[in-house]
mmCIF file of C-alpha atoms and ligand atoms in Angstrom:
data_model
loop_
_atom_site.group_PDB
_atom_site.id
_atom_site.type_symbol
_atom_site.label_atom_id
_atom_site.label_comp_id
_atom_site.label_asym_id
_atom_site.label_seq_id
_atom_site.Cartn_x
_atom_site.Cartn_y
_atom_site.Cartn_z
ATOM 1 C CA UNK A 1 -0.472 -0.047 0.024
ATOM 2 C CA UNK A 2 1.895 3.602 -0.844
ATOM 3 C CA UNK A 3 1.627 6.220 1.376
ATOM 4 C CA UNK A 4 -1.766 7.395 0.164
ATOM 5 C CA UNK A 5 -3.801 4.770 0.494
ATOM 6 C CA UNK A 6 -3.007 4.175 4.055
ATOM 7 C CA UNK A 7 -3.677 7.856 4.751
ATOM 8 C CA UNK A 8 -7.084 7.113 3.298
ATOM 9 C CA UNK A 9 -7.467 4.178 5.170
ATOM 10 C CA UNK A 10 -6.847 5.024 8.266
ATOM 11 C CA UNK A 11 -9.032 8.090 7.451
ATOM 12 C CA UNK A 12 -11.881 5.727 6.198
ATOM 13 C CA UNK A 13 -11.348 3.063 10.078
ATOM 14 C CA UNK A 14 -11.506 6.575 11.519
ATOM 15 C CA UNK A 15 -14.801 7.595 9.681
ATOM 16 C CA UNK A 16 -17.146 4.226 9.885
ATOM 17 C CA UNK A 17 -15.446 4.457 14.571
ATOM 18 C CA UNK A 18 -17.331 7.139 14.798
ATOM 19 C CA UNK A 19 -16.707 8.643 18.215
ATOM 20 C CA UNK A 20 -17.005 5.676 19.469
ATOM 21 C CA UNK A 21 -12.823 6.005 18.867
ATOM 22 C CA UNK A 22 -10.297 8.511 20.108
ATOM 23 C CA UNK A 23 -7.313 9.129 18.682
ATOM 24 C CA UNK A 24 -4.322 10.849 21.002
ATOM 25 C CA UNK A 25 -0.510 12.220 19.868
ATOM 26 C CA UNK A 26 1.869 13.247 21.849
ATOM 27 C CA UNK A 27 3.748 16.846 20.276
ATOM 28 C CA UNK A 28 7.180 14.907 19.650
ATOM 29 C CA UNK A 29 5.380 12.156 16.849
ATOM 30 C CA UNK A 30 5.439 12.753 13.389
ATOM 31 C CA UNK A 31 2.965 15.382 11.059
ATOM 32 C CA UNK A 32 1.439 11.727 9.848
ATOM 33 C CA UNK A 33 0.762 10.699 12.778
ATOM 34 C CA UNK A 34 -0.365 13.792 14.118
ATOM 35 C CA UNK A 35 -2.360 14.426 10.637
ATOM 36 C CA UNK A 36 -4.640 11.514 12.425
ATOM 37 C CA UNK A 37 -5.413 12.943 15.555
ATOM 38 C CA UNK A 38 -8.262 13.324 18.144
ATOM 39 C CA UNK A 39 -6.280 15.158 20.257
ATOM 40 C CA UNK A 40 -2.346 16.775 19.973
ATOM 41 C CA UNK A 41 -0.768 17.045 24.022
ATOM 42 C CA UNK A 42 1.824 17.604 25.916
ATOM 43 C CA UNK A 43 1.912 14.455 29.048
ATOM 44 C CA UNK A 44 0.060 16.704 31.316
ATOM 45 C CA UNK A 45 -2.854 17.961 28.402
ATOM 46 C CA UNK A 46 -3.149 13.749 27.536
ATOM 47 C CA UNK A 47 -3.909 13.341 30.692
ATOM 48 C CA UNK A 48 -5.991 15.687 31.344
ATOM 49 C CA UNK A 49 -8.586 14.422 28.184
ATOM 50 C CA UNK A 50 -8.023 10.979 29.127
ATOM 51 C CA UNK A 51 -10.396 11.329 32.533
ATOM 52 C CA UNK A 52 -13.070 13.368 29.694
ATOM 53 C CA UNK A 53 -13.790 10.913 26.845
ATOM 54 C CA UNK A 54 -16.513 8.741 26.343
ATOM 55 C CA UNK A 55 -15.099 6.406 23.405
ATOM 56 C CA UNK A 56 -14.069 3.455 23.972
ATOM 57 C CA UNK A 57 -11.474 2.308 21.628
ATOM 58 C CA UNK A 58 -8.362 5.762 23.192
ATOM 59 C CA UNK A 59 -5.438 4.716 20.845
ATOM 60 C CA UNK A 60 -2.961 6.600 21.888
ATOM 61 C CA UNK A 61 -0.435 7.789 20.016
ATOM 62 C CA UNK A 62 3.637 8.779 22.337
ATOM 63 C CA UNK A 63 5.543 6.675 23.607
ATOM 64 C CA UNK A 64 4.714 3.729 26.252
ATOM 65 C CA UNK A 65 3.746 5.603 29.654
ATOM 66 C CA UNK A 66 1.737 7.925 28.227
ATOM 67 C CA UNK A 67 -0.283 5.136 27.560
ATOM 68 C CA UNK A 68 -0.233 3.117 30.502
ATOM 69 C CA UNK A 69 -1.146 6.076 32.322
ATOM 70 C CA UNK A 70 -4.367 7.014 29.745
ATOM 71 C CA UNK A 71 -4.985 3.611 30.635
ATOM 72 C CA UNK A 72 -5.068 4.375 34.796
ATOM 73 C CA UNK A 73 -7.341 7.534 34.409
ATOM 74 C CA UNK A 74 -9.577 5.130 31.967
ATOM 75 C CA UNK A 75 -13.464 4.183 32.672
ATOM 76 C CA UNK A 76 -14.797 1.350 32.813
ATOM 77 C CA UNK A 77 -15.508 -0.247 30.057
ATOM 78 C CA UNK A 78 -12.633 1.391 28.130
ATOM 79 C CA UNK A 79 -9.560 0.475 26.349
ATOM 80 C CA UNK A 80 -6.299 2.070 26.137
ATOM 81 C CA UNK A 81 -4.283 0.840 22.913
ATOM 82 C CA UNK A 82 -0.821 2.320 21.704
ATOM 83 C CA UNK A 83 0.298 1.068 18.130
ATOM 84 C CA UNK A 84 3.513 0.967 18.774
ATOM 85 C CA UNK A 85 3.815 -0.463 22.284
ATOM 86 C CA UNK A 86 8.072 -1.187 21.694
ATOM 87 C CA UNK A 87 7.921 2.688 22.467
ATOM 88 C CA UNK A 88 9.637 2.726 25.973
ATOM 89 C CA UNK A 89 10.629 6.108 27.133
ATOM 90 C CA UNK A 90 14.901 5.545 28.051
ATOM 91 C CA UNK A 91 14.838 7.849 30.820
ATOM 92 C CA UNK A 92 11.997 6.379 32.261
ATOM 93 C CA UNK A 93 13.650 3.040 32.507
ATOM 94 C CA UNK A 94 16.180 4.617 34.329
ATOM 95 C CA UNK A 95 14.013 3.907 37.640
ATOM 96 C CA UNK A 96 13.199 0.271 37.337
ATOM 97 C CA UNK A 97 10.222 -0.340 40.051
ATOM 98 C CA UNK A 98 11.857 -2.770 42.286
ATOM 99 C CA UNK A 99 15.274 -0.202 42.163
ATOM 100 C CA UNK A 100 13.047 2.777 43.827
ATOM 101 C CA UNK A 101 11.733 0.652 46.148
ATOM 102 C CA UNK A 102 14.695 -0.372 47.376
ATOM 103 C CA UNK A 103 16.300 3.434 47.545
ATOM 104 C CA UNK A 104 13.651 4.366 49.134
ATOM 105 C CA UNK A 105 13.454 1.452 52.281
ATOM 106 C CA UNK A 106 16.994 1.963 52.135
ATOM 107 C CA UNK A 107 16.850 6.322 53.640
ATOM 108 C CA UNK A 108 14.025 5.080 55.755
ATOM 109 C CA UNK A 109 15.950 2.593 57.376
ATOM 110 C CA UNK A 110 18.681 5.352 57.846
ATOM 111 C CA UNK A 111 15.589 7.988 59.694
ATOM 112 C CA UNK A 112 15.711 9.556 56.514
ATOM 113 C CA UNK A 113 11.422 8.780 54.801
ATOM 114 C CA UNK A 114 11.632 11.164 51.851
ATOM 115 C CA UNK A 115 7.917 11.698 49.971
ATOM 116 C CA UNK A 116 9.240 10.786 46.095
ATOM 117 C CA UNK A 117 7.654 13.199 43.382
ATOM 118 C CA UNK A 118 7.821 11.122 40.392
ATOM 119 C CA UNK A 119 8.468 12.831 36.527
ATOM 120 C CA UNK A 120 5.138 11.395 34.506
ATOM 121 C CA UNK A 121 7.985 9.380 32.519
ATOM 122 C CA UNK A 122 8.055 6.621 34.729
ATOM 123 C CA UNK A 123 6.623 3.628 35.015
ATOM 124 C CA UNK A 124 2.835 1.867 35.960
ATOM 125 C CA UNK A 125 5.148 0.338 38.871
ATOM 126 C CA UNK A 126 6.919 3.959 39.590
ATOM 127 C CA UNK A 127 3.569 5.724 40.539
ATOM 128 C CA UNK A 128 2.746 2.368 42.515
ATOM 129 C CA UNK A 129 6.574 3.201 44.496
ATOM 130 C CA UNK A 130 5.220 6.450 44.620
ATOM 131 C CA UNK A 131 1.351 6.776 45.324
ATOM 132 C CA UNK A 132 1.229 4.222 47.956
ATOM 133 C CA UNK A 133 4.613 6.706 50.275
ATOM 134 C CA UNK A 134 2.021 9.507 49.225
ATOM 135 C CA UNK A 135 3.794 10.989 46.226
ATOM 136 C CA UNK A 136 2.435 12.468 43.465
ATOM 137 C CA UNK A 137 3.177 12.641 40.032
ATOM 138 C CA UNK A 138 4.176 15.757 38.105
ATOM 139 C CA UNK A 139 5.302 17.314 34.166
ATOM 140 C CA UNK A 140 6.671 19.590 33.044
ATOM 141 C CA UNK A 141 3.699 21.492 33.082
ATOM 142 C CA UNK A 142 3.214 21.375 36.489
ATOM 143 C CA UNK A 143 6.349 20.435 37.681
ATOM 144 C CA UNK A 144 6.597 23.685 40.301
ATOM 145 C CA UNK A 145 3.389 23.485 41.637
ATOM 146 C CA UNK A 146 3.832 19.658 43.047
ATOM 147 C CA UNK A 147 7.460 20.096 43.242
ATOM 148 C CA UNK A 148 6.302 22.403 46.224
ATOM 149 C CA UNK A 149 3.485 20.495 47.278
ATOM 150 C CA UNK A 150 5.750 18.364 47.999
ATOM 151 C CA UNK A 151 8.303 19.993 49.965
ATOM 152 C CA UNK A 152 5.030 21.580 51.359
ATOM 153 C CA UNK A 153 4.702 17.666 52.957
ATOM 154 C CA UNK A 154 7.134 18.618 55.324
ATOM 155 C CA UNK A 155 9.522 15.236 54.419
ATOM 156 C CA UNK A 156 11.959 16.683 51.759
ATOM 157 C CA UNK A 157 11.014 15.157 48.475
ATOM 158 C CA UNK A 158 12.784 12.363 47.277
ATOM 159 C CA UNK A 159 12.415 13.577 42.963
ATOM 160 C CA UNK A 160 13.359 11.124 39.902
ATOM 161 C CA UNK A 161 13.610 9.796 37.968
ATOM 162 C CA UNK A 162 14.654 13.206 35.534
ATOM 163 C CA UNK A 163 17.594 14.998 37.402
ATOM 164 C CA UNK A 164 17.537 17.710 35.255
ATOM 165 C CA UNK A 165 13.780 18.994 35.758
ATOM 166 C CA UNK A 166 13.909 18.385 38.963
ATOM 167 C CA UNK A 167 17.079 21.005 39.620
ATOM 168 C CA UNK A 168 15.442 23.335 36.501
ATOM 169 C CA UNK A 169 12.812 22.857 38.836
ATOM 170 C CA UNK A 170 14.446 24.207 42.374
ATOM 171 C CA UNK A 171 16.390 26.560 39.750
ATOM 172 C CA UNK A 172 12.648 28.595 39.668
ATOM 173 C CA UNK A 173 11.877 27.848 43.096
ATOM 174 C CA UNK A 174 15.243 29.201 44.824
ATOM 175 C CA UNK A 175 15.768 26.204 46.417
ATOM 176 C CA UNK A 176 18.997 26.873 47.944
ATOM 177 C CA UNK A 177 22.004 24.235 45.941
ATOM 178 C CA UNK A 178 23.047 23.317 49.042
ATOM 179 C CA UNK A 179 19.553 21.501 50.421
ATOM 180 C CA UNK A 180 19.783 18.851 46.642
ATOM 181 C CA UNK A 181 21.607 15.929 46.145
ATOM 182 C CA UNK A 182 22.671 13.848 43.182
ATOM 183 C CA UNK A 183 21.613 10.242 44.641
ATOM 184 C CA UNK A 184 24.001 7.132 43.226
ATOM 185 C CA UNK A 185 21.910 4.377 43.094
ATOM 186 C CA UNK A 186 24.408 2.383 41.662
ATOM 187 C CA UNK A 187 25.624 -1.612 43.020
ATOM 188 C CA UNK A 188 20.963 -1.857 43.676
ATOM 189 C CA UNK A 189 20.882 1.508 46.073
ATOM 190 C CA UNK A 190 23.759 -0.011 48.499
ATOM 191 C CA UNK A 191 26.560 3.483 47.332
ATOM 192 C CA UNK A 192 24.215 6.227 48.424
ATOM 193 C CA UNK A 193 25.320 8.647 50.754
ATOM 194 C CA UNK A 194 23.325 8.852 53.473
ATOM 195 C CA UNK A 195 24.852 11.982 55.374
ATOM 196 C CA UNK A 196 24.124 13.198 52.249
ATOM 197 C CA UNK A 197 20.875 12.221 52.211
ATOM 198 C CA UNK A 198 19.811 13.582 55.330
ATOM 199 C CA UNK A 199 20.694 16.820 55.931
ATOM 200 C CA UNK A 200 18.710 17.898 51.736
ATOM 201 C CA UNK A 201 15.893 18.110 51.392
ATOM 202 C CA UNK A 202 15.153 17.950 47.849
ATOM 203 C CA UNK A 203 16.799 14.783 46.252
ATOM 204 C CA UNK A 204 17.210 13.382 42.468
ATOM 205 C CA UNK A 205 17.569 10.037 40.769
ATOM 206 C CA UNK A 206 20.597 10.550 37.477
ATOM 207 C CA UNK A 207 18.242 10.189 35.300
ATOM 208 C CA UNK A 208 17.770 12.685 32.437
ATOM 209 C CA UNK A 209 16.878 11.983 28.855
ATOM 210 C CA UNK A 210 19.830 11.362 26.923
ATOM 211 C CA UNK A 211 17.495 13.210 23.599
ATOM 212 C CA UNK A 212 17.510 16.397 26.010
ATOM 213 C CA UNK A 213 21.410 16.055 27.239
ATOM 214 C CA UNK A 214 22.893 17.593 23.987
ATOM 215 C CA UNK A 215 21.545 21.014 24.044
ATOM 216 C CA UNK A 216 24.263 22.543 25.353
ATOM 217 C CA UNK A 217 24.634 26.031 26.957
ATOM 218 C CA UNK A 218 27.837 26.680 23.805
ATOM 219 C CA UNK A 219 25.328 26.066 21.711
ATOM 220 C CA UNK A 220 23.133 29.105 22.794
ATOM 221 C CA UNK A 221 26.184 31.158 23.133
ATOM 222 C CA UNK A 222 26.632 30.322 19.581
ATOM 223 C CA UNK A 223 24.114 31.114 17.830
ATOM 224 C CA UNK A 224 23.207 34.503 19.679
ATOM 225 C CA UNK A 225 26.448 35.476 19.024
ATOM 226 C CA UNK A 226 25.876 34.134 15.316
ATOM 227 C CA UNK A 227 22.013 35.675 15.173
ATOM 228 C CA UNK A 228 21.561 38.942 17.662
ATOM 229 C CA UNK A 229 18.537 39.078 19.236
ATOM 230 C CA UNK A 230 18.187 35.602 18.461
ATOM 231 C CA UNK A 231 15.153 34.579 21.145
ATOM 232 C CA UNK A 232 16.817 30.952 22.720
ATOM 233 C CA UNK A 233 13.499 28.730 23.756
ATOM 234 C CA UNK A 234 14.451 24.411 25.910
ATOM 235 C CA UNK A 235 12.300 21.722 27.402
ATOM 236 C CA UNK A 236 13.226 22.344 30.742
ATOM 237 C CA UNK A 237 13.812 18.327 30.126
ATOM 238 C CA UNK A 238 17.705 19.869 28.823
ATOM 239 C CA UNK A 239 20.862 20.838 31.283
ATOM 240 C CA UNK A 240 20.447 23.304 33.797
ATOM 241 C CA UNK A 241 22.880 25.619 32.544
ATOM 242 C CA UNK A 242 21.297 24.634 29.236
ATOM 243 C CA UNK A 243 17.963 26.478 30.271
ATOM 244 C CA UNK A 244 20.015 28.916 32.064
ATOM 245 C CA UNK A 245 21.520 30.187 28.499
ATOM 246 C CA UNK A 246 17.813 29.748 26.923
ATOM 247 C CA UNK A 247 15.040 32.406 26.873
ATOM 248 C CA UNK A 248 12.786 30.186 28.331
ATOM 249 C CA UNK A 249 11.963 26.846 28.743
ATOM 250 C CA UNK A 250 9.273 24.850 29.459
ATOM 251 C CA UNK A 251 6.480 21.379 27.662
ATOM 252 C CA UNK A 252 6.253 20.985 24.512
ATOM 253 C CA UNK A 253 3.227 22.768 24.408
ATOM 254 C CA UNK A 254 4.664 26.369 26.328
ATOM 255 C CA UNK A 255 7.601 26.212 23.135
ATOM 256 C CA UNK A 256 4.181 26.492 20.103
ATOM 257 C CA UNK A 257 3.113 29.128 22.530
ATOM 258 C CA UNK A 258 5.789 30.719 22.886
ATOM 259 C CA UNK A 259 6.134 30.333 19.401
ATOM 260 C CA UNK A 260 3.112 31.373 18.555
ATOM 261 C CA UNK A 261 3.009 34.601 20.401
ATOM 262 C CA UNK A 262 5.614 35.565 19.519
ATOM 263 C CA UNK A 263 6.181 38.976 16.936
ATOM 264 C CA UNK A 264 6.117 38.497 13.612
ATOM 265 C CA UNK A 265 9.477 38.749 11.870
ATOM 266 C CA UNK A 266 10.930 36.538 14.910
ATOM 267 C CA UNK A 267 13.594 34.392 14.711
ATOM 268 C CA UNK A 268 13.354 31.122 17.060
ATOM 269 C CA UNK A 269 15.665 29.013 17.982
ATOM 270 C CA UNK A 270 14.278 25.584 19.996
ATOM 271 C CA UNK A 271 15.720 22.716 22.094
ATOM 272 C CA UNK A 272 13.303 19.257 21.720
ATOM 273 C CA UNK A 273 13.053 16.715 19.458
ATOM 274 C CA UNK A 274 12.996 17.081 16.010
ATOM 275 C CA UNK A 275 9.274 17.108 14.821
ATOM 276 C CA UNK A 276 8.307 18.933 17.224
ATOM 277 C CA UNK A 277 10.346 21.544 16.153
ATOM 278 C CA UNK A 278 10.578 20.814 12.655
ATOM 279 C CA UNK A 279 6.523 21.178 12.871
ATOM 280 C CA UNK A 280 7.193 24.660 13.601
ATOM 281 C CA UNK A 281 9.324 26.017 11.242
ATOM 282 C CA UNK A 282 7.091 25.030 8.219
ATOM 283 C CA UNK A 283 3.869 26.467 10.546
ATOM 284 C CA UNK A 284 5.417 30.227 10.318
ATOM 285 C CA UNK A 285 7.485 29.863 7.461
ATOM 286 C CA UNK A 286 7.991 33.438 5.301
ATOM 287 C CA UNK A 287 6.365 35.313 9.099
ATOM 288 C CA UNK A 288 8.700 33.538 12.279
ATOM 289 C CA UNK A 289 12.647 31.506 11.717
ATOM 290 C CA UNK A 290 12.601 28.420 13.783
ATOM 291 C CA UNK A 291 15.818 27.096 13.977
ATOM 292 C CA UNK A 292 16.490 24.064 15.881
ATOM 293 C CA UNK A 293 19.462 24.241 18.134
ATOM 294 C CA UNK A 294 20.813 20.740 16.923
ATOM 295 C CA UNK A 295 18.742 18.238 15.033
ATOM 296 C CA UNK A 296 18.510 15.733 18.242
ATOM 297 C CA UNK A 297 15.232 13.593 17.891
ATOM 298 C CA UNK A 298 13.528 10.343 20.073
ATOM 299 C CA UNK A 299 13.803 7.327 17.739
ATOM 300 C CA UNK A 300 10.891 5.917 20.130
ATOM 301 C CA UNK A 301 8.755 8.231 18.990
ATOM 302 C CA UNK A 302 9.431 7.806 16.260
ATOM 303 C CA UNK A 303 8.145 4.054 15.788
ATOM 304 C CA UNK A 304 4.839 5.950 15.419
ATOM 305 C CA UNK A 305 4.311 5.524 11.914
ATOM 306 C CA UNK A 306 0.785 5.839 9.445
ATOM 307 C CA UNK A 307 1.749 1.351 9.636
ATOM 308 C CA UNK A 308 1.545 1.087 12.446
ATOM 309 C CA UNK A 309 -2.050 3.213 12.982
ATOM 310 C CA UNK A 310 -3.791 1.411 10.493
ATOM 311 C CA UNK A 311 -2.664 -1.965 11.386
ATOM 312 C CA UNK A 312 -4.162 -1.010 14.271
ATOM 313 C CA UNK A 313 -7.012 0.243 13.572
ATOM 314 C CA UNK A 314 -7.615 -3.091 10.900
ATOM 315 C CA UNK A 315 -7.704 -5.242 14.479
ATOM 316 C CA UNK A 316 -9.058 -2.991 17.049
ATOM 317 C CA UNK A 317 -12.095 -4.829 17.831
ATOM 318 C CA UNK A 318 -9.144 -8.094 18.884
ATOM 319 C CA UNK A 319 -5.981 -5.679 19.968
ATOM 320 C CA UNK A 320 -5.266 -6.623 23.531
ATOM 321 C CA UNK A 321 -5.128 -3.204 25.247
ATOM 322 C CA UNK A 322 -2.617 -1.717 27.874
ATOM 323 C CA UNK A 323 -3.569 -2.728 30.769
ATOM 324 C CA UNK A 324 -2.368 -2.733 34.195
ATOM 325 C CA UNK A 325 -1.917 -4.506 36.657
ATOM 326 C CA UNK A 326 -4.495 -4.661 39.758
ATOM 327 C CA UNK A 327 -2.004 -4.460 42.347
ATOM 328 C CA UNK A 328 -0.385 -1.895 40.910
ATOM 329 C CA UNK A 329 -2.834 0.605 39.390
ATOM 330 C CA UNK A 330 -4.267 1.705 43.002
ATOM 331 C CA UNK A 331 -1.862 3.114 44.502
ATOM 332 C CA UNK A 332 -0.190 4.017 40.706
ATOM 333 C CA UNK A 333 -3.730 5.899 39.689
ATOM 334 C CA UNK A 334 -3.626 7.482 43.363
ATOM 335 C CA UNK A 335 -0.724 9.155 42.957
ATOM 336 C CA UNK A 336 -1.736 10.318 39.178
ATOM 337 C CA UNK A 337 -4.799 11.830 40.810
ATOM 338 C CA UNK A 338 -3.306 13.881 43.201
ATOM 339 C CA UNK A 339 -1.316 15.548 41.004
ATOM 340 C CA UNK A 340 -4.423 16.394 38.267
ATOM 341 C CA UNK A 341 -6.102 17.508 41.524
ATOM 342 C CA UNK A 342 -2.576 19.527 42.675
ATOM 343 C CA UNK A 343 -2.446 20.797 39.511
ATOM 344 C CA UNK A 344 -6.334 22.123 38.993
ATOM 345 C CA UNK A 345 -5.859 23.976 42.836
HETATM 346 P P1 13P B 401 5.626 17.054 27.602
HETATM 347 O O1 13P B 401 5.669 17.109 28.708
HETATM 348 O O2 13P B 401 6.199 18.554 27.666
HETATM 349 O O3 13P B 401 5.445 17.082 26.195
HETATM 350 O O4 13P B 401 7.082 16.623 28.098
HETATM 351 C C1 13P B 401 7.580 14.761 27.544
HETATM 352 C C2 13P B 401 8.182 14.641 27.188
HETATM 353 O O5 13P B 401 8.292 13.368 26.638
HETATM 354 C C3 13P B 401 9.788 15.566 26.665
HETATM 355 O O6 13P B 401 10.521 14.643 26.196
HETATM 356 FE FE1 SF4 B 402 11.535 10.208 26.708
HETATM 357 FE FE2 SF4 B 402 13.170 11.747 26.386
HETATM 358 FE FE3 SF4 B 402 11.922 10.276 24.433
HETATM 359 FE FE4 SF4 B 402 11.423 12.099 26.539
HETATM 360 S S1 SF4 B 402 12.648 12.935 23.798
HETATM 361 S S2 SF4 B 402 9.890 10.730 25.337
HETATM 362 S S3 SF4 B 402 12.114 11.616 27.807
HETATM 363 S S4 SF4 B 402 13.127 9.792 25.366
#
């Protein structure tokens, strides 16, 4: 089948299913997939939307943790599917649930019973570990609000798995550097510096997004030297030095809004996944100049294609939906529900 007939077949199948089908897509999906989405958004927007959907089948074009979170938020009788189930967020895999549990247990045994706050880029099993300890979840769009909430609980916080988002959020909230500590979780948690952990207010898991780690402060300096007056906006998964060198930082939807609100003729350099940057460059062609800080693509987001979307839609009634084990679902959903409640305040 050629590209045009794949596109047409997806369009026909969507039409035939009507409102019983909802297709959600993250901003990092390729254009050909985004074109079929009923709802496009950042992680927070997509989580919020799932709770209000009435469709029986929800198809989530993104990486696995996103579909898994949607499966937790879906109502009785609703089924969540992902066209590329092997699309794993590499950063989410840097915090295996058993190791998170082990580290929290070791800290607690040493008298440091911290509240865990996990970035939504984590498995349902990690969200369950966090939820069972009274913790919650955040996205890049509400990390400041959620970290403030977590600090207010008065137990100190373990922020995981993204040490970059954690540090950027602490910088924005003014948490002193000497009150922070990046944990060494190697050796099954045996190498933890318990003395450093005891005196810190915010502990960071040592994970990061390799796609966003490529954006460097020196690239921003070079771009400013070559293009005086340029504006630079980056995602908060970038290193703190990169975020500090930029004009602004925020979630994928924040970046889209930043570009939309820039005046005609603006020159904007963006530090985030290339699919989104290229889409914005095309959308504003001739009106604003949009360039990537460097070309960095998420190979797992790229696993979502029109071909596997079509294959899923062709077999939707018999396809195995994304499921979350019962013992995980309760505490993990509680952690996500807490986020939705606090971030709506
Ligand atoms: P957003 O929540 O900003 O869309 O980010 C998700 C993500 O995975 C960024 O790498
Ligand atoms: Fe995960 Fe990074 Fe890909 Fe986002 S860009 S899905 S954080 S690996």
